[in-house]
Amino acid sequence: SQTIHQWPATLVQPVGSPLSLECTVEGTSNPNLYWYRQAAGRGLQLLFYSVGIGQISSEVPQNLSASRPQDRQFILSSKKLLLSDSGFYLCAWSGRTVHEQFFGPGTRLTVL
Amino acid sequence: AQTVTQSQPEMSVQEAETVTLSCTYDTSESNYYLFWYKQPPSRQMILVIRQEAYKQQNATENRFSVNFQKAAKSFSLKISDSQLGDTAMYFCAFMNPSTSGTYKYIFGTGTRLKVLA
């Protein structure tokens, strides 16, 4: 069966520090991968999605970036965090023929 | 552009009663998928039910069912025999698969459901 992992689960970082959140998927190949951000009590904002290694599409211009160095690995990064980057970050995957999205457990990021 | 609207920010229901959550969407596409996701306090997103636009029959999963009205672009979720564990935020989502194999999902702003004992 497929599983999706995210780490860390919780992160507290100072303004201006770098960020690296990692997501990996097991049990499937060539998935579509997604990064979302969710503000407290709000909906999901799509940040990035990827249909293959090295292929990244950005939905929202910001100081975040994403990379996909391996088929089942998706990384969200920032060189300098802003206060507004605080939120709950969710990684998700979907298959080519299975149309549901499956979500990881999320990372709660607090920027101080 | 496609949009998804959930007009009920919060709802409550008594345990064992039935509740319906509303969702409307806007699209010019004919081939698409609709989903309801549940996000309990743990914040883990869980798929509740899915509906393919080409299917006229409403999807059902145990106590959860949908009322899919394609012409009206409406996709409501009915929860029967509500349980305390149904307390969560519920998100409606739309996906239109592109020919390139890119699947982008549009989410509504969510409805917070509280089941009362």
Coordinates of N, CA and C in Angstrom, one line a residue:
Chain A
S1 N 0.8 -1.2 0.0 CA 0.0 0.0 0.0 C 0.9 1.2 0.0
Q2 N 0.3 2.4 -0.4 CA 1.0 3.6 -0.5 C 1.0 4.4 0.8
T3 N 2.1 5.0 1.1 CA 2.2 5.8 2.3 C 3.0 7.1 1.9
I4 N 2.7 8.1 2.7 CA 3.4 9.4 2.4 C 3.9 9.9 3.8
H5 N 5.1 10.4 3.8 CA 5.8 10.8 5.0 C 6.2 12.3 4.8
Q6 N 6.1 13.0 5.9 CA 6.5 14.4 6.0 C 7.3 14.6 7.3
W7 N 8.4 15.4 7.1 CA 9.1 15.7 8.4 C 9.8 17.1 8.1
P8 N 10.0 17.8 9.2 CA 9.6 17.4 10.6 C 8.1 17.7 10.8
A9 N 7.6 17.2 11.9 CA 6.1 17.4 12.2 C 5.9 18.8 12.7
T10 N 6.9 19.3 13.4 CA 6.7 20.7 14.0 C 8.1 21.4 13.9
L11 N 8.0 22.7 13.6 CA 9.3 23.5 13.4 C 9.0 24.9 13.8
V12 N 10.0 25.4 14.6 CA 9.9 26.8 15.0 C 11.2 27.4 14.5
Q13 N 11.1 28.4 13.7 CA 12.3 29.0 13.1 C 12.3 30.6 13.2
P14 N 13.4 31.2 13.4 CA 13.5 32.7 13.4 C 13.3 33.3 12.0
V15 N 12.8 34.5 12.0 CA 12.7 35.2 10.7 C 14.1 35.3 10.1
G16 N 14.2 35.1 8.8 CA 15.5 35.2 8.0 C 16.2 33.9 8.0
S17 N 15.8 32.8 8.7 CA 16.5 31.6 8.6 C 16.0 30.7 7.4
P18 N 16.8 29.7 7.0 CA 16.4 28.9 5.9 C 15.4 27.8 6.3
L19 N 14.8 27.2 5.3 CA 13.8 26.2 5.6 C 14.0 25.0 4.6
S20 N 13.8 23.9 5.1 CA 13.7 22.7 4.3 C 12.7 21.7 4.9
L21 N 11.7 21.5 4.1 CA 10.7 20.5 4.5 C 10.7 19.3 3.5
E22 N 10.6 18.1 4.0 CA 10.8 17.0 3.1 C 9.5 16.1 3.1
C23 N 9.2 15.6 1.9 CA 8.1 14.7 1.7 C 8.5 13.5 0.9
T24 N 8.2 12.3 1.3 CA 8.5 11.1 0.5 C 7.3 10.3 0.4
V25 N 7.1 9.6 -0.7 CA 6.0 8.7 -1.0 C 6.6 7.3 -1.2
E26 N 5.9 6.3 -0.6 CA 6.2 4.9 -0.8 C 5.1 4.1 -1.5
G27 N 5.5 3.1 -2.2 CA 4.5 2.2 -2.7 C 3.8 2.6 -4.0
T28 N 4.4 3.6 -4.7 CA 3.9 4.0 -6.0 C 5.0 4.6 -6.8
S29 N 4.9 4.7 -8.1 CA 5.9 5.3 -8.9 C 5.3 6.4 -9.8
N30 N 6.2 7.4 -10.1 CA 5.8 8.5 -10.9 C 4.5 9.2 -10.5
P31 N 4.4 9.5 -9.2 CA 3.2 10.2 -8.7 C 3.3 11.7 -9.1
N32 N 2.1 12.4 -9.1 CA 2.1 13.8 -9.1 C 2.2 14.2 -7.6
L33 N 3.0 15.2 -7.4 CA 3.3 15.7 -6.0 C 2.9 17.1 -5.8
Y34 N 2.5 17.4 -4.6 CA 1.9 18.8 -4.3 C 2.4 19.3 -3.0
W35 N 2.6 20.6 -2.9 CA 2.7 21.3 -1.6 C 1.6 22.3 -1.4
Y36 N 1.0 22.2 -0.2 CA -0.1 23.2 0.1 C 0.3 23.8 1.4
R37 N -0.3 25.0 1.6 CA -0.2 25.7 2.9 C -1.6 26.0 3.4
Q38 N -1.7 25.8 4.7 CA -3.0 26.1 5.3 C -2.9 27.0 6.5
A39 N -3.4 28.2 6.4 CA -3.4 29.1 7.5 C -4.4 28.6 8.5
A40 N -4.3 29.0 9.8 CA -5.1 28.5 10.9 C -6.6 28.7 10.5
G41 N -7.4 27.6 10.5 CA -8.8 27.7 10.3 C -9.2 28.0 8.9
R42 N -8.3 27.9 8.0 CA -8.6 28.3 6.6 C -8.4 27.1 5.6
G43 N -8.7 27.4 4.4 CA -8.6 26.4 3.3 C -7.2 26.1 2.9
L44 N -7.0 25.3 1.8 CA -5.7 24.9 1.4 C -5.3 25.8 0.2
Q45 N -4.1 26.3 0.3 CA -3.5 27.1 -0.8 C -2.4 26.3 -1.5
L46 N -2.6 26.0 -2.8 CA -1.6 25.2 -3.6 C -0.4 26.1 -3.8
L47 N 0.7 25.6 -3.4 CA 2.0 26.3 -3.6 C 2.8 25.8 -4.8
F48 N 3.0 24.5 -4.9 CA 3.8 23.9 -6.0 C 3.2 22.6 -6.3
Y49 N 3.4 22.2 -7.6 CA 3.1 20.8 -7.9 C 4.1 20.3 -8.9
S50 N 4.2 19.0 -9.0 CA 5.3 18.4 -9.8 C 4.7 17.1 -10.5
V51 N 5.0 17.0 -11.8 CA 4.5 15.8 -12.5 C 5.7 14.9 -12.8
G52 N 6.9 15.3 -12.4 CA 8.0 14.4 -12.7 C 9.3 15.0 -12.1
I53 N 10.4 14.2 -12.1 CA 11.7 14.6 -11.5 C 12.1 15.9 -12.2
G54 N 12.4 16.9 -11.4 CA 12.9 18.2 -11.9 C 11.9 19.1 -12.5
Q55 N 10.6 18.7 -12.5 CA 9.5 19.5 -13.1 C 8.7 20.1 -12.0
I56 N 8.8 21.4 -11.8 CA 8.1 22.1 -10.8 C 7.3 23.2 -11.4
S57 N 6.0 23.3 -10.9 CA 5.1 24.4 -11.3 C 4.8 25.2 -10.1
S58 N 4.9 26.5 -10.1 CA 4.6 27.3 -9.0 C 3.3 28.0 -9.2
E59 N 2.5 28.0 -8.1 CA 1.2 28.6 -8.2 C 1.1 30.0 -7.6
V60 N 2.0 30.2 -6.6 CA 1.9 31.5 -5.9 C 3.3 32.1 -5.8
P61 N 3.6 33.3 -6.4 CA 4.9 33.9 -6.2 C 5.2 34.2 -4.8
Q62 N 6.4 33.8 -4.3 CA 6.7 34.0 -2.9 C 8.2 33.7 -2.7
N63 N 8.6 33.7 -1.5 CA 10.0 33.4 -1.2 C 10.3 31.9 -1.0
L64 N 9.3 31.1 -1.4 CA 9.5 29.6 -1.2 C 9.8 29.0 -2.6
S65 N 10.5 27.9 -2.5 CA 10.8 27.1 -3.7 C 10.6 25.7 -3.5
A66 N 10.5 24.9 -4.5 CA 10.3 23.4 -4.4 C 11.3 22.7 -5.3
S67 N 11.6 21.5 -4.9 CA 12.5 20.7 -5.8 C 12.0 19.2 -5.7
R68 N 12.3 18.5 -6.8 CA 12.0 17.1 -6.8 C 13.2 16.3 -7.3
P69 N 14.1 16.0 -6.4 CA 15.4 15.4 -6.9 C 15.2 13.9 -7.2
Q70 N 14.2 13.3 -6.7 CA 14.0 11.9 -7.0 C 12.5 11.7 -7.2
D71 N 12.1 10.6 -7.8 CA 10.8 10.4 -8.3 C 9.7 10.5 -7.1
R72 N 10.1 10.1 -5.9 CA 9.1 10.1 -4.8 C 9.5 11.0 -3.7
Q73 N 10.3 12.0 -4.0 CA 10.8 12.9 -3.0 C 10.5 14.4 -3.4
F74 N 9.9 15.1 -2.5 CA 9.5 16.5 -2.8 C 9.9 17.4 -1.7
I75 N 10.7 18.4 -2.0 CA 11.2 19.3 -0.9 C 10.8 20.7 -1.1
L76 N 10.4 21.3 0.0 CA 10.0 22.7 0.0 C 11.0 23.5 0.8
S77 N 11.5 24.6 0.2 CA 12.6 25.3 0.7 C 12.4 26.8 0.8
S78 N 13.2 27.4 1.6 CA 13.3 28.9 1.6 C 14.7 29.3 2.0
K79 N 15.2 30.4 1.4 CA 16.5 30.9 1.8 C 16.4 31.8 3.1
K80 N 15.2 32.5 3.1 CA 15.0 33.4 4.3 C 13.5 33.5 4.6
L81 N 13.2 32.9 5.7 CA 11.8 32.9 6.1 C 11.2 34.2 6.5
L82 N 10.0 34.4 6.2 CA 9.2 35.6 6.7 C 8.2 35.2 7.7
L83 N 7.7 36.2 8.5 CA 6.7 35.9 9.4 C 5.4 35.3 8.8
S84 N 5.1 35.8 7.6 CA 4.0 35.3 6.8 C 4.1 33.9 6.3
D85 N 5.2 33.3 6.5 CA 5.4 31.9 6.1 C 4.9 30.9 7.1
S86 N 4.5 31.4 8.3 CA 4.0 30.5 9.3 C 2.7 29.9 8.8
G87 N 2.5 28.6 9.2 CA 1.3 27.9 8.7 C 1.5 26.4 8.8
F88 N 0.5 25.7 8.3 CA 0.5 24.2 8.3 C 0.8 23.8 6.9
Y89 N 1.8 23.1 6.6 CA 2.2 22.7 5.3 C 1.9 21.2 5.0
L90 N 1.2 21.0 4.0 CA 0.8 19.6 3.6 C 1.4 19.2 2.3
C91 N 1.9 18.0 2.3 CA 2.3 17.4 1.0 C 1.3 16.4 0.6
A92 N 1.1 16.2 -0.7 CA 0.1 15.3 -1.2 C 0.6 14.6 -2.4
W93 N 0.0 13.5 -2.8 CA 0.3 12.8 -4.0 C -1.0 12.4 -4.7
S94 N -0.9 12.3 -6.0 CA -2.0 11.6 -6.7 C -1.4 10.8 -7.8
G95 N -2.1 9.8 -8.2 CA -1.6 8.9 -9.3 C -2.1 9.3 -10.7
R96 N -1.7 8.6 -11.7 CA -2.0 9.0 -13.1 C -3.4 8.4 -13.4
T97 N -3.8 7.4 -12.8 CA -5.1 6.8 -13.0 C -6.0 6.9 -11.8
V98 N -5.4 7.0 -10.7 CA -6.2 7.2 -9.4 C -6.3 8.6 -9.1
H99 N -7.5 9.2 -9.1 CA -7.6 10.6 -9.2 C -7.7 11.3 -7.8
E100 N -7.8 10.5 -6.7 CA -7.8 11.1 -5.4 C -6.4 11.7 -5.1
Q101 N -6.4 12.7 -4.2 CA -5.2 13.1 -3.6 C -5.1 12.5 -2.2
F102 N -3.8 12.1 -1.9 CA -3.6 11.5 -0.6 C -2.6 12.4 0.1
F103 N -2.9 12.7 1.4 CA -2.1 13.7 2.1 C -1.2 13.1 3.2
G104 N -0.1 13.8 3.4 CA 0.8 13.5 4.5 C 0.3 14.1 5.8
P105 N 0.9 13.8 6.9 CA 0.5 14.3 8.2 C 0.7 15.8 8.4
G106 N 1.5 16.4 7.6 CA 1.7 17.9 7.7 C 2.8 18.3 8.6
T107 N 3.3 19.5 8.4 CA 4.3 20.2 9.2 C 3.8 21.5 9.7
R108 N 3.8 21.7 11.0 CA 3.4 23.0 11.5 C 4.6 23.8 11.7
L109 N 4.7 24.9 10.9 CA 5.8 25.9 10.9 C 5.4 27.2 11.6
T110 N 6.2 27.5 12.6 CA 6.0 28.8 13.2 C 7.3 29.7 13.0
V111 N 7.1 30.8 12.5 CA 8.2 31.7 12.2 C 8.1 32.9 13.2
L112 N 9.2 33.0 14.0 CA 9.1 34.0 15.1 C 10.0 35.2 14.8
Chain B
A1 N -11.6 30.5 -14.8 CA -11.0 29.7 -13.8 C -12.0 28.9 -13.0
Q2 N -11.7 27.7 -12.5 CA -12.6 27.0 -11.7 C -12.6 27.5 -10.3
T3 N -13.7 27.5 -9.7 CA -13.8 27.9 -8.3 C -14.7 27.0 -7.5
V4 N -14.5 26.9 -6.2 CA -15.3 26.0 -5.3 C -15.7 26.9 -4.2
T5 N -17.0 26.8 -3.9 CA -17.6 27.7 -2.8 C -18.3 26.8 -1.8
Q6 N -17.9 27.0 -0.5 CA -18.6 26.4 0.6 C -19.2 27.6 1.4
S7 N -20.5 27.7 1.4 CA -21.1 28.9 2.0 C -21.4 28.8 3.5
Q8 N -21.1 27.6 4.0 CA -21.4 27.4 5.5 C -20.1 27.3 6.2
P9 N -19.6 28.4 6.9 CA -18.4 28.3 7.6 C -18.4 27.3 8.8
E10 N -19.6 27.3 9.5 CA -19.7 26.4 10.6 C -21.1 25.8 10.7
M11 N -21.2 24.6 11.1 CA -22.5 23.9 11.3 C -22.3 23.0 12.6
S12 N -23.5 22.7 13.1 CA -23.5 21.8 14.2 C -24.7 20.8 14.0
V13 N -24.6 19.7 14.6 CA -25.7 18.7 14.5 C -25.7 17.8 15.7
Q14 N -26.8 17.4 16.1 CA -26.9 16.5 17.3 C -26.5 15.1 16.9
E15 N -25.9 14.4 17.8 CA -25.5 13.0 17.6 C -26.7 12.2 17.1
A16 N -26.4 11.3 16.1 CA -27.4 10.4 15.5 C -28.3 11.1 14.5
E17 N -28.2 12.5 14.4 CA -29.0 13.2 13.4 C -28.3 13.2 12.0
T18 N -29.0 13.8 11.1 CA -28.5 13.9 9.7 C -28.1 15.4 9.4
V19 N -27.0 15.6 8.7 CA -26.6 17.0 8.4 C -26.2 17.0 6.9
T20 N -26.4 18.1 6.3 CA -26.0 18.3 4.9 C -25.1 19.5 4.7
L21 N -23.9 19.3 4.1 CA -23.0 20.3 3.9 C -23.0 20.7 2.4
S22 N -23.0 22.0 2.1 CA -23.2 22.5 0.8 C -21.9 22.8 0.1
C23 N -21.9 22.6 -1.2 CA -20.7 23.0 -2.0 C -21.2 23.3 -3.4
T24 N -20.8 24.4 -4.0 CA -21.0 24.7 -5.4 C -19.7 25.0 -6.1
Y25 N -19.7 24.8 -7.3 CA -18.4 25.0 -8.1 C -18.8 25.6 -9.4
D26 N -17.8 26.1 -10.0 CA -17.9 26.8 -11.3 C -16.9 26.3 -12.3
T27 N -17.3 25.7 -13.4 CA -16.4 25.3 -14.4 C -17.1 25.2 -15.8
S28 N -16.3 25.3 -16.8 CA -16.8 25.1 -18.2 C -16.5 23.7 -18.7
E29 N -15.7 22.9 -17.9 CA -15.3 21.6 -18.3 C -16.4 20.6 -18.1
S30 N -16.4 19.5 -18.9 CA -17.4 18.5 -18.8 C -16.8 17.2 -18.1
N31 N -15.5 17.1 -18.1 CA -14.8 16.0 -17.4 C -14.1 16.4 -16.2
Y32 N -14.6 16.0 -15.0 CA -14.0 16.4 -13.8 C -14.4 15.5 -12.7
Y33 N -13.7 15.7 -11.5 CA -14.0 14.9 -10.4 C -14.2 15.8 -9.2
L34 N -15.1 15.3 -8.3 CA -15.4 16.1 -7.1 C -15.1 15.2 -5.9
F35 N -14.7 15.9 -4.8 CA -14.3 15.1 -3.6 C -14.8 15.9 -2.4
W36 N -15.0 15.1 -1.3 CA -15.1 15.7 0.0 C -14.0 15.1 0.9
Y37 N -13.3 16.0 1.6 CA -12.2 15.6 2.5 C -12.6 16.0 3.9
K38 N -12.2 15.3 4.8 CA -12.4 15.5 6.3 C -11.0 15.8 6.9
Q39 N -11.0 16.9 7.7 CA -9.8 17.2 8.5 C -10.1 17.3 9.9
P40 N -9.9 16.2 10.7 CA -10.2 16.3 12.1 C -9.2 17.1 12.9
P41 N -9.3 17.3 14.2 CA -8.4 18.1 14.9 C -6.9 17.7 14.7
S42 N -6.6 16.4 14.4 CA -5.3 16.0 14.2 C -4.7 16.7 12.9
R43 N -5.6 17.2 12.1 CA -5.2 17.9 10.8 C -4.8 17.0 9.7
Q44 N -4.9 15.7 9.9 CA -4.7 14.8 8.8 C -5.9 14.8 7.8
M45 N -5.6 15.1 6.6 CA -6.7 15.2 5.6 C -7.1 13.7 5.1
I46 N -8.4 13.5 5.2 CA -8.8 12.1 4.9 C -9.9 12.2 3.8
L47 N -9.8 11.4 2.8 CA -10.8 11.4 1.7 C -12.0 10.7 2.3
V48 N -13.2 11.4 2.1 CA -14.5 10.9 2.5 C -15.2 10.2 1.4
I49 N -15.2 10.9 0.2 CA -16.0 10.4 -0.9 C -15.6 11.1 -2.2
R50 N -15.8 10.4 -3.3 CA -15.5 11.0 -4.6 C -16.6 10.8 -5.5
Q51 N -16.7 11.7 -6.5 CA -17.8 11.6 -7.5 C -17.2 11.9 -8.9
E52 N -17.4 11.1 -9.9 CA -17.0 11.4 -11.2 C -18.1 12.1 -11.9
A53 N -17.8 13.1 -12.7 CA -18.8 14.0 -13.3 C -19.6 13.2 -14.3
Y54 N -19.0 12.2 -14.9 CA -19.7 11.5 -16.0 C -20.7 10.5 -15.4
K55 N -20.7 10.2 -14.1 CA -21.6 9.3 -13.5 C -22.8 10.0 -12.9
Q56 N -24.0 9.6 -13.3 CA -25.2 10.2 -12.8 C -25.6 9.8 -11.4
Q57 N -25.2 8.5 -11.1 CA -25.5 8.0 -9.8 C -24.7 8.7 -8.7
N58 N -25.3 9.1 -7.6 CA -24.7 9.7 -6.5 C -23.8 8.7 -5.8
A59 N -22.6 9.1 -5.4 CA -21.7 8.2 -4.7 C -22.2 8.1 -3.2
T60 N -21.9 6.9 -2.7 CA -22.2 6.6 -1.3 C -21.1 5.8 -0.6
E61 N -20.8 6.2 0.6 CA -19.8 5.5 1.4 C -20.3 5.4 2.8
N62 N -20.9 4.2 3.1 CA -21.5 4.0 4.4 C -22.4 5.1 4.8
R63 N -22.1 5.9 5.8 CA -23.1 6.9 6.3 C -23.0 8.2 5.5
F64 N -22.0 8.3 4.6 CA -21.8 9.5 3.8 C -22.3 9.3 2.4
S65 N -23.0 10.3 1.9 CA -23.5 10.3 0.5 C -23.5 11.7 0.0
V66 N -23.6 11.7 -1.3 CA -23.6 13.1 -2.0 C -24.8 13.2 -2.8
N67 N -25.2 14.5 -3.0 CA -26.2 14.9 -3.9 C -25.5 15.7 -5.0
F68 N -25.3 15.1 -6.1 CA -24.5 15.7 -7.2 C -25.5 16.2 -8.3
Q69 N -25.6 17.5 -8.4 CA -26.5 18.1 -9.4 C -25.6 18.8 -10.4
K70 N -25.3 18.1 -11.5 CA -24.3 18.6 -12.5 C -24.8 19.9 -13.1
A71 N -26.0 20.0 -13.5 CA -26.5 21.2 -14.2 C -26.5 22.4 -13.3
A72 N -26.8 22.2 -12.0 CA -26.7 23.3 -11.0 C -25.3 23.5 -10.5
K73 N -24.4 22.6 -10.8 CA -23.0 22.7 -10.3 C -23.0 22.7 -8.8
S74 N -23.7 21.7 -8.2 CA -23.8 21.6 -6.8 C -23.4 20.2 -6.4
F75 N -22.7 20.1 -5.2 CA -22.2 18.8 -4.8 C -22.2 18.8 -3.2
S76 N -23.4 18.4 -2.7 CA -23.5 18.5 -1.2 C -23.2 17.1 -0.6
L77 N -22.8 17.2 0.6 CA -22.5 16.0 1.4 C -23.5 15.8 2.5
K78 N -24.1 14.6 2.5 CA -25.0 14.2 3.6 C -24.3 13.2 4.5
I79 N -24.4 13.5 5.8 CA -23.8 12.6 6.8 C -25.0 12.1 7.6
S80 N -25.3 10.9 7.6 CA -26.4 10.3 8.3 C -25.9 9.7 9.6
D81 N -26.8 9.6 10.6 CA -26.4 9.0 11.9 C -25.1 9.6 12.4
S82 N -25.1 10.9 12.5 CA -23.8 11.6 12.9 C -23.2 11.1 14.2
Q83 N -21.9 11.0 14.2 CA -21.2 10.5 15.3 C -20.2 11.5 15.8
L84 N -19.8 11.4 17.1 CA -18.9 12.4 17.6 C -17.6 12.5 16.8
G85 N -17.2 11.4 16.3 CA -16.0 11.3 15.5 C -16.1 12.0 14.2
D86 N -17.3 12.4 13.8 CA -17.4 13.2 12.6 C -17.1 14.7 12.7
T87 N -16.9 15.1 14.0 CA -16.5 16.5 14.2 C -15.2 16.8 13.5
A88 N -15.2 17.7 12.6 CA -14.0 18.0 11.8 C -14.3 19.2 10.9
M89 N -13.3 19.6 10.2 CA -13.4 20.5 9.1 C -13.6 19.7 7.8
Y90 N -14.6 20.1 7.0 CA -14.9 19.4 5.8 C -14.6 20.3 4.6
F91 N -13.8 19.7 3.6 CA -13.4 20.5 2.4 C -14.0 19.8 1.2
C92 N -14.6 20.6 0.3 CA -15.0 20.2 -1.0 C -13.9 20.5 -2.0
A93 N -13.7 19.6 -2.9 CA -12.6 19.8 -3.9 C -13.0 19.4 -5.3
F94 N -12.4 20.1 -6.2 CA -12.7 19.9 -7.7 C -11.4 19.6 -8.4
M95 N -11.4 18.7 -9.3 CA -10.2 18.4 -10.1 C -10.6 18.1 -11.5
N96 N -10.0 18.8 -12.5 CA -10.2 18.6 -13.9 C -8.9 18.1 -14.5
P97 N -8.8 16.8 -14.9 CA -7.5 16.3 -15.4 C -7.2 16.9 -16.8
S98 N -6.0 17.4 -16.9 CA -5.6 17.9 -18.2 C -5.0 16.8 -19.1
T99 N -4.9 17.1 -20.3 CA -4.4 16.1 -21.3 C -2.9 15.8 -21.0
S100 N -2.2 16.7 -20.3 CA -0.8 16.5 -20.0 C -0.6 15.6 -18.8
G101 N -1.7 15.2 -18.2 CA -1.6 14.4 -17.0 C -1.4 15.2 -15.7
T102 N -1.6 16.5 -15.8 CA -1.5 17.3 -14.6 C -2.8 17.4 -13.9
Y103 N -2.8 17.0 -12.7 CA -4.1 17.1 -11.9 C -4.0 18.2 -10.9
K104 N -4.7 19.3 -11.1 CA -4.7 20.4 -10.1 C -6.1 20.3 -9.4
Y105 N -6.0 20.5 -8.1 CA -7.2 20.4 -7.3 C -7.5 21.8 -6.7
I106 N -8.8 22.1 -6.8 CA -9.2 23.4 -6.2 C -10.1 23.1 -5.0
F107 N -9.7 23.7 -3.9 CA -10.4 23.4 -2.6 C -11.3 24.6 -2.2
G108 N -12.4 24.3 -1.6 CA -13.2 25.3 -1.0 C -12.6 25.7 0.4
T109 N -13.2 26.7 1.0 CA -12.7 27.2 2.2 C -13.0 26.4 3.5
G110 N -13.9 25.4 3.3 CA -14.2 24.5 4.4 C -15.4 24.8 5.2
T111 N -16.0 23.8 5.8 CA -17.1 23.9 6.7 C -16.7 23.2 8.0
R112 N -16.7 23.9 9.1 CA -16.4 23.3 10.4 C -17.7 22.7 11.0
L113 N -17.7 21.4 11.1 CA -18.8 20.7 11.6 C -18.5 20.2 13.1
K114 N -19.5 20.5 13.9 CA -19.4 20.0 15.3 C -20.6 19.1 15.6
V115 N -20.3 17.9 16.0 CA -21.4 17.0 16.4 C -21.5 17.0 17.9
L116 N -22.8 17.3 18.3 CA -23.1 17.5 19.8 C -23.6 16.3 20.4
A117 N -23.1 16.0 21.6 CA -23.6 14.8 22.3 C -25.0 15.0 23.0

